[in-house]
PDB file of C-alpha atoms in Angstrom:
ATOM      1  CA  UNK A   1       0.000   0.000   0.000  1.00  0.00           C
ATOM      2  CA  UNK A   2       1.611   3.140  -1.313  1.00  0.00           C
ATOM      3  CA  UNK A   3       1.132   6.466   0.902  1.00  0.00           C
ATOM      4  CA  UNK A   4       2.241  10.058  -0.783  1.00  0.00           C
ATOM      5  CA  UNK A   5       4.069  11.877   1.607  1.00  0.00           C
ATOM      6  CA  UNK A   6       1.816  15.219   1.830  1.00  0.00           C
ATOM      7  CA  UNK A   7      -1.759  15.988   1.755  1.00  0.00           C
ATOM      8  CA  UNK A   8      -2.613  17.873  -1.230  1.00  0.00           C
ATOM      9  CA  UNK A   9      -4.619  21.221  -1.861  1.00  0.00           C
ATOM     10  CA  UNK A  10      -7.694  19.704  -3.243  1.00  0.00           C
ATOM     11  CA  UNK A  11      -7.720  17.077  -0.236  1.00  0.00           C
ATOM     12  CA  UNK A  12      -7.348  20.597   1.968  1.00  0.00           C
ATOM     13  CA  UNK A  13     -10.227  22.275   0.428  1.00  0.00           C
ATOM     14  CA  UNK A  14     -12.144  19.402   0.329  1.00  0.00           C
ATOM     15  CA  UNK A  15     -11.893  19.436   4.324  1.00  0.00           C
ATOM     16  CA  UNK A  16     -11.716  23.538   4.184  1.00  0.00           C
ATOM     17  CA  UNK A  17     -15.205  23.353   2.353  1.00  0.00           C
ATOM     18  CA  UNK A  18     -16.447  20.271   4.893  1.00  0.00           C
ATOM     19  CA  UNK A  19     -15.467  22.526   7.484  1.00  0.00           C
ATOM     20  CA  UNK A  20     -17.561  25.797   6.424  1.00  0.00           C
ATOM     21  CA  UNK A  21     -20.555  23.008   5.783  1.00  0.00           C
ATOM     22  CA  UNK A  22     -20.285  22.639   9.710  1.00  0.00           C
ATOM     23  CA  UNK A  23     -19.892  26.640  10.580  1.00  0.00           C
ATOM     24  CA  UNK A  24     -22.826  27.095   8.297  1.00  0.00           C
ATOM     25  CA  UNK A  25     -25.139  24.330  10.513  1.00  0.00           C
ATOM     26  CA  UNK A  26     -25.010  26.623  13.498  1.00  0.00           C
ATOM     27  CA  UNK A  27     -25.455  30.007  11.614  1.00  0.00           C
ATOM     28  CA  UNK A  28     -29.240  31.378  10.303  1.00  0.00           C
ATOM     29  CA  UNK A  29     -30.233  29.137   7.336  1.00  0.00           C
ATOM     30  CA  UNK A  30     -34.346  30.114   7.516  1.00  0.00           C
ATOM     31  CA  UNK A  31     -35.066  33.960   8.260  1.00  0.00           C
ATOM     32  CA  UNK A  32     -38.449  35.571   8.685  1.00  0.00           C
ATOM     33  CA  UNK A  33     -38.848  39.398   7.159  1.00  0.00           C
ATOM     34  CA  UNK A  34     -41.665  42.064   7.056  1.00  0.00           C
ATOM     35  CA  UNK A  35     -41.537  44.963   4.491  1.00  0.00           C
ATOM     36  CA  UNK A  36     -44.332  46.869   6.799  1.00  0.00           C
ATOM     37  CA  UNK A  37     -41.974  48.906  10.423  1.00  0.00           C
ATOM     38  CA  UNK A  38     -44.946  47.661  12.348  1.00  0.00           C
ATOM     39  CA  UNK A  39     -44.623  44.042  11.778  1.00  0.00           C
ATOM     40  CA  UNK A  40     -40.732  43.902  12.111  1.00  0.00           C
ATOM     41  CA  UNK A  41     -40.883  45.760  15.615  1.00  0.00           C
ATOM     42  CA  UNK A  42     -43.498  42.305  16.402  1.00  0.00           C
ATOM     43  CA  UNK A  43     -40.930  39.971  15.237  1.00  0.00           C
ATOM     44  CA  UNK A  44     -38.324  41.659  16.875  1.00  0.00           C
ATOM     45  CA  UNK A  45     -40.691  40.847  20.615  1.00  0.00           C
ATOM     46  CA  UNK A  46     -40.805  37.473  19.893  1.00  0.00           C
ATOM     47  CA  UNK A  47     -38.260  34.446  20.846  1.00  0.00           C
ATOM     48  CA  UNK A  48     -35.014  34.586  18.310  1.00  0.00           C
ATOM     49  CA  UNK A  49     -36.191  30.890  17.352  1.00  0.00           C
ATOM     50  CA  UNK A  50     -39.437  31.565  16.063  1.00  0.00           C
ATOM     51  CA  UNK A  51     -38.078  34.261  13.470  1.00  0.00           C
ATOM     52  CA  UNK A  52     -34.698  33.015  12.482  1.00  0.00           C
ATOM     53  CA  UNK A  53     -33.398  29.707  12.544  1.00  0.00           C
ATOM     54  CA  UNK A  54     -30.523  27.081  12.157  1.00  0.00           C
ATOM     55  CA  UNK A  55     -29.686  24.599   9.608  1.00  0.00           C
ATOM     56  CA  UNK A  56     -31.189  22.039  13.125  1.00  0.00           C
ATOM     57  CA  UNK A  57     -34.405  23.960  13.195  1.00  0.00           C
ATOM     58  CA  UNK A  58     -34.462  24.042   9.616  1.00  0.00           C
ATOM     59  CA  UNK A  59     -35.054  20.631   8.664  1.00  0.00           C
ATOM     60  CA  UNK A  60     -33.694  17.664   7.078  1.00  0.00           C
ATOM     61  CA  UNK A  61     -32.777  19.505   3.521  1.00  0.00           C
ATOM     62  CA  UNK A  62     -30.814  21.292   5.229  1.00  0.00           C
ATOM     63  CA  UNK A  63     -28.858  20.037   8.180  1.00  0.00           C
ATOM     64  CA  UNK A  64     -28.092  16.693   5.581  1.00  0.00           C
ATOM     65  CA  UNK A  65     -26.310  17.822   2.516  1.00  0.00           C
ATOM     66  CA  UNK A  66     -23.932  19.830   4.896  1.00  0.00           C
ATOM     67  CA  UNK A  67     -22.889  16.203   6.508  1.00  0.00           C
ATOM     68  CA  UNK A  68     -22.925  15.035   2.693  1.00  0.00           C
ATOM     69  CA  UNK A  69     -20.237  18.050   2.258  1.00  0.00           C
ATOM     70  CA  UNK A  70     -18.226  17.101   5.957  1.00  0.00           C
ATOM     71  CA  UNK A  71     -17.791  13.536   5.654  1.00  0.00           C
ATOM     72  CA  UNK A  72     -15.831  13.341   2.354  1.00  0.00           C
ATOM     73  CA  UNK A  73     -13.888  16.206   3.247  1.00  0.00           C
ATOM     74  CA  UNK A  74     -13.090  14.546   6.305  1.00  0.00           C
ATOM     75  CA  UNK A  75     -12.415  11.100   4.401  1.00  0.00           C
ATOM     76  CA  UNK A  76      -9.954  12.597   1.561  1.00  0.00           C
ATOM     77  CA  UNK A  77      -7.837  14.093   4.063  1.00  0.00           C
ATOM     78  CA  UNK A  78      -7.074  11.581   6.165  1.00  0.00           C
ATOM     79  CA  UNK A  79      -7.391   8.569   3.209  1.00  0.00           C
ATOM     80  CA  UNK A  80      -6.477  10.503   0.064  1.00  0.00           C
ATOM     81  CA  UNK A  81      -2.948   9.588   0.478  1.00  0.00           C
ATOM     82  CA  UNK A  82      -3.218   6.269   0.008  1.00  0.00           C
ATOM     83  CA  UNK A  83      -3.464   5.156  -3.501  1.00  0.00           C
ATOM     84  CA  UNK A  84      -5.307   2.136  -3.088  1.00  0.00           C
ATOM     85  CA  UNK A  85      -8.392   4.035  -1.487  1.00  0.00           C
ATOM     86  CA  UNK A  86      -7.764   7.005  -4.326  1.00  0.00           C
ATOM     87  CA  UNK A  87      -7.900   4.120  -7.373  1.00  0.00           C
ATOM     88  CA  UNK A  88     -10.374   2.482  -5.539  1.00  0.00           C
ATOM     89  CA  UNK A  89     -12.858   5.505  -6.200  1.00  0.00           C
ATOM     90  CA  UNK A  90     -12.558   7.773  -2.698  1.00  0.00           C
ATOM     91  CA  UNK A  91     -12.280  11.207  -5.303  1.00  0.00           C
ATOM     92  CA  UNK A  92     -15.461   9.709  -7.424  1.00  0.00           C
ATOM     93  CA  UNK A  93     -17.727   9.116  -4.162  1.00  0.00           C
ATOM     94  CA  UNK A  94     -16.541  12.770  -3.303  1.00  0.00           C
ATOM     95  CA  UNK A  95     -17.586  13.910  -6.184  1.00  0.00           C
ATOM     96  CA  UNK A  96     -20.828  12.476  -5.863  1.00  0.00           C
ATOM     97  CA  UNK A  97     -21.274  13.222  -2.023  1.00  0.00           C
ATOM     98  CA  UNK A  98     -21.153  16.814  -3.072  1.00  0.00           C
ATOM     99  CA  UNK A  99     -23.362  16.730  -6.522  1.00  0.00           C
ATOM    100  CA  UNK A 100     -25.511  15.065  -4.319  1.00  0.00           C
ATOM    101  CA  UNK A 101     -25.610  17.541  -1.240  1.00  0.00           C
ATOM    102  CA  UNK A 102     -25.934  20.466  -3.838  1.00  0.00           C
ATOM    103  CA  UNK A 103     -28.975  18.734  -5.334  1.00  0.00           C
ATOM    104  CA  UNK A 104     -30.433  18.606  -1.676  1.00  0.00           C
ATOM    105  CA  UNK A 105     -29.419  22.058  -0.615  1.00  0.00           C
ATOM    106  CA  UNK A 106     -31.651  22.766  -4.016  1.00  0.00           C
ATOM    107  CA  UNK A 107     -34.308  21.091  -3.640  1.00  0.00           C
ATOM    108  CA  UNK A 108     -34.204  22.643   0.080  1.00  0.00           C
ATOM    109  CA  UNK A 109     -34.276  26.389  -1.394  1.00  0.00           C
ATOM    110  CA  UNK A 110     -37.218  25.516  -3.528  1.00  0.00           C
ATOM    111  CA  UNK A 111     -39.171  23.876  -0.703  1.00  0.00           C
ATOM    112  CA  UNK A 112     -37.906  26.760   1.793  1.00  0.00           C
ATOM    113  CA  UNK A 113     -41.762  27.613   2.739  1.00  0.00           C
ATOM    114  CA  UNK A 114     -42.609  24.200   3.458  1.00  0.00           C
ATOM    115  CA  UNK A 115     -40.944  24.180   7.131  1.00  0.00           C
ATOM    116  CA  UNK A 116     -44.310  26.228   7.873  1.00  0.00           C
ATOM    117  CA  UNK A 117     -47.549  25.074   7.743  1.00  0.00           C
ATOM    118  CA  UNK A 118     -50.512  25.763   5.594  1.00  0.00           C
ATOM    119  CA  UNK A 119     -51.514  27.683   8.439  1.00  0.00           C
ATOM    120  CA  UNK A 120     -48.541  29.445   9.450  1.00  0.00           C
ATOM    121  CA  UNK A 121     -47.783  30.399   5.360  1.00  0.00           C
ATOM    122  CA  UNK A 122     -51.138  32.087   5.142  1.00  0.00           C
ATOM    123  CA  UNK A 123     -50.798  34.293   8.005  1.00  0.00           C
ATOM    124  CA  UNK A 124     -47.636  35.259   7.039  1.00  0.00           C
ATOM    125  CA  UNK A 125     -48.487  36.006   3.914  1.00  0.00           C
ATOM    126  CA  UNK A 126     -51.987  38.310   5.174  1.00  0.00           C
ATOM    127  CA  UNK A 127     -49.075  39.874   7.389  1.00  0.00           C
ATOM    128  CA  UNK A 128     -46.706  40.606   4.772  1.00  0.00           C
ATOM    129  CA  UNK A 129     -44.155  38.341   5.989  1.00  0.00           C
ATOM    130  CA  UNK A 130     -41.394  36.864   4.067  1.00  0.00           C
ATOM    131  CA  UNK A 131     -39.695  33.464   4.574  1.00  0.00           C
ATOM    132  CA  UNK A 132     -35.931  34.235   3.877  1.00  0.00           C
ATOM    133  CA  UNK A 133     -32.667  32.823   3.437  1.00  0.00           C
ATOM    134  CA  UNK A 134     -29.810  33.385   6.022  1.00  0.00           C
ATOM    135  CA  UNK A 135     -25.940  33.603   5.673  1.00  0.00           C
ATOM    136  CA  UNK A 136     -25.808  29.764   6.771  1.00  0.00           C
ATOM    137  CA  UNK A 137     -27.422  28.759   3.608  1.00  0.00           C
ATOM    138  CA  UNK A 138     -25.322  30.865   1.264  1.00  0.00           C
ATOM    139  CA  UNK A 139     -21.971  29.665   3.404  1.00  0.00           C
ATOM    140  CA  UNK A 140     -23.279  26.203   3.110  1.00  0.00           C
ATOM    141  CA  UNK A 141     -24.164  26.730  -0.921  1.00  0.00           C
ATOM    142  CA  UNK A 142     -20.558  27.979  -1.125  1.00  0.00           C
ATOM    143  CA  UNK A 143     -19.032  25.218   0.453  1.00  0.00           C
ATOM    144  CA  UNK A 144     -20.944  22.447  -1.631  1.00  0.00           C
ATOM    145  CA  UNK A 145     -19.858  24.773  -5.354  1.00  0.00           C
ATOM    146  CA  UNK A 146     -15.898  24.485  -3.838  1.00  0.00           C
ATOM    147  CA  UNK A 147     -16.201  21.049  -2.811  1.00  0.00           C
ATOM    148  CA  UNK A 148     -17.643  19.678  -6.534  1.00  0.00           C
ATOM    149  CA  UNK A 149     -15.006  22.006  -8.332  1.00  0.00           C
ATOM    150  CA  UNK A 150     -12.347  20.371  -6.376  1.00  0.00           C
ATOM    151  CA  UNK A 151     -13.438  17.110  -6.060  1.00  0.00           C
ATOM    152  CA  UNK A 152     -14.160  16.910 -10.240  1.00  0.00           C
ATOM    153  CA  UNK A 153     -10.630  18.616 -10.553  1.00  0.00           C
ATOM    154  CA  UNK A 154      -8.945  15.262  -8.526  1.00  0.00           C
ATOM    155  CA  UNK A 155     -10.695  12.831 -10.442  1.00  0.00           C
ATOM    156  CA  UNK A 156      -9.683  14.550 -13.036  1.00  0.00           C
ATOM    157  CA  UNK A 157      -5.893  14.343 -11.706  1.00  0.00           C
ATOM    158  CA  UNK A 158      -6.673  10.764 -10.313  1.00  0.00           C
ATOM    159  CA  UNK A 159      -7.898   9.985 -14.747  1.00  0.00           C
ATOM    160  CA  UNK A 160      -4.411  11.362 -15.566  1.00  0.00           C
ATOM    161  CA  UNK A 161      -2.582   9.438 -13.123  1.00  0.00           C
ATOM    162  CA  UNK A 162      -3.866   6.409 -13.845  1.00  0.00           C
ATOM    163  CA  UNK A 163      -3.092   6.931 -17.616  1.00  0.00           C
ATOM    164  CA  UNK A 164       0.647   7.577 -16.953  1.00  0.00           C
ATOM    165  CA  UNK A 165       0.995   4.469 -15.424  1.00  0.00           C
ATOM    166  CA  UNK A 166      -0.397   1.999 -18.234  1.00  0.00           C
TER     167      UNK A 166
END
């Protein structure tokens, strides 16, 4: 089993972007808004969890893709260096860890209302209140668009490599 000496910079962004993923969990991800003075001074009275939450109180869509993002990051630094687990496919399930947890941090932009009921969606829309996005979901969105452009750069290096030495 053959171990490179150093840990490269696509293995360190892979963790650097894993690492934001888990910043971003405890920052806002869901954010409530009101265009009218009156109705922003209300949400200002009432507890910080009802009007702006975490990537926790957020949801599975979007607590899960930011694990998606950790895990592999995690995984390339600490295995990447062994070319048995790199040919063996460790930049390809990277690559698809964080196609995949973009497609879920999509899918849990599009479906941002849906953490609110019927209920709850139709008095906040009679109040002129917006559902919003917070700085944890852009962070996290960031993180997932570095960790694909890295991780299809490796197995792109990983393709090359494995030409060279037919």
């Amino acid at each position: 089993m053959s171990v490179s000496k150093k840990v490269t910079w696509r293995e360190w962004l892979g963790l650097a972007a894993g690492l934001l993923a888990l910043v971003a969990l405890f920052l806002p991800w869901t954010t409530l808004t009101a265009s009218s003075p009156e109705i922003e001074d209300v949400l200002t009275t009432l507890p910080a969890n009802d009007v702006t939450r975490t990537a926790w109180g957020s949801g599975f869509l979007a607590w899960a893709p930011l694990f998606l993002l950790f895990l592999p990051g995690l995984a390339v630094v600490l295995f990447g260096r062994v070319d048995a687990v790199r040919r063996a496919g460790l930049p390809h399930l990277w690559l698809m860890a964080a196609i995949g947890a973009l497609l879920l941090m999509m899918l849990g932009w599009v479906t941002l209302d849906w953490q609110f009921d019927a209920d709850q969606r139709g008095i906040f829309s009679a109040a002129g209140i917006e559902i919003g996005t917070g700085l944890g979901r852009y962070l996290g969105l960031l993180a997932a668009v570095v960790s694909a452009v890295v991780a299809f750069f490796d197995v792109r290096i990983l393709r090359a490599e494995t030409r060279t030495r037919r």
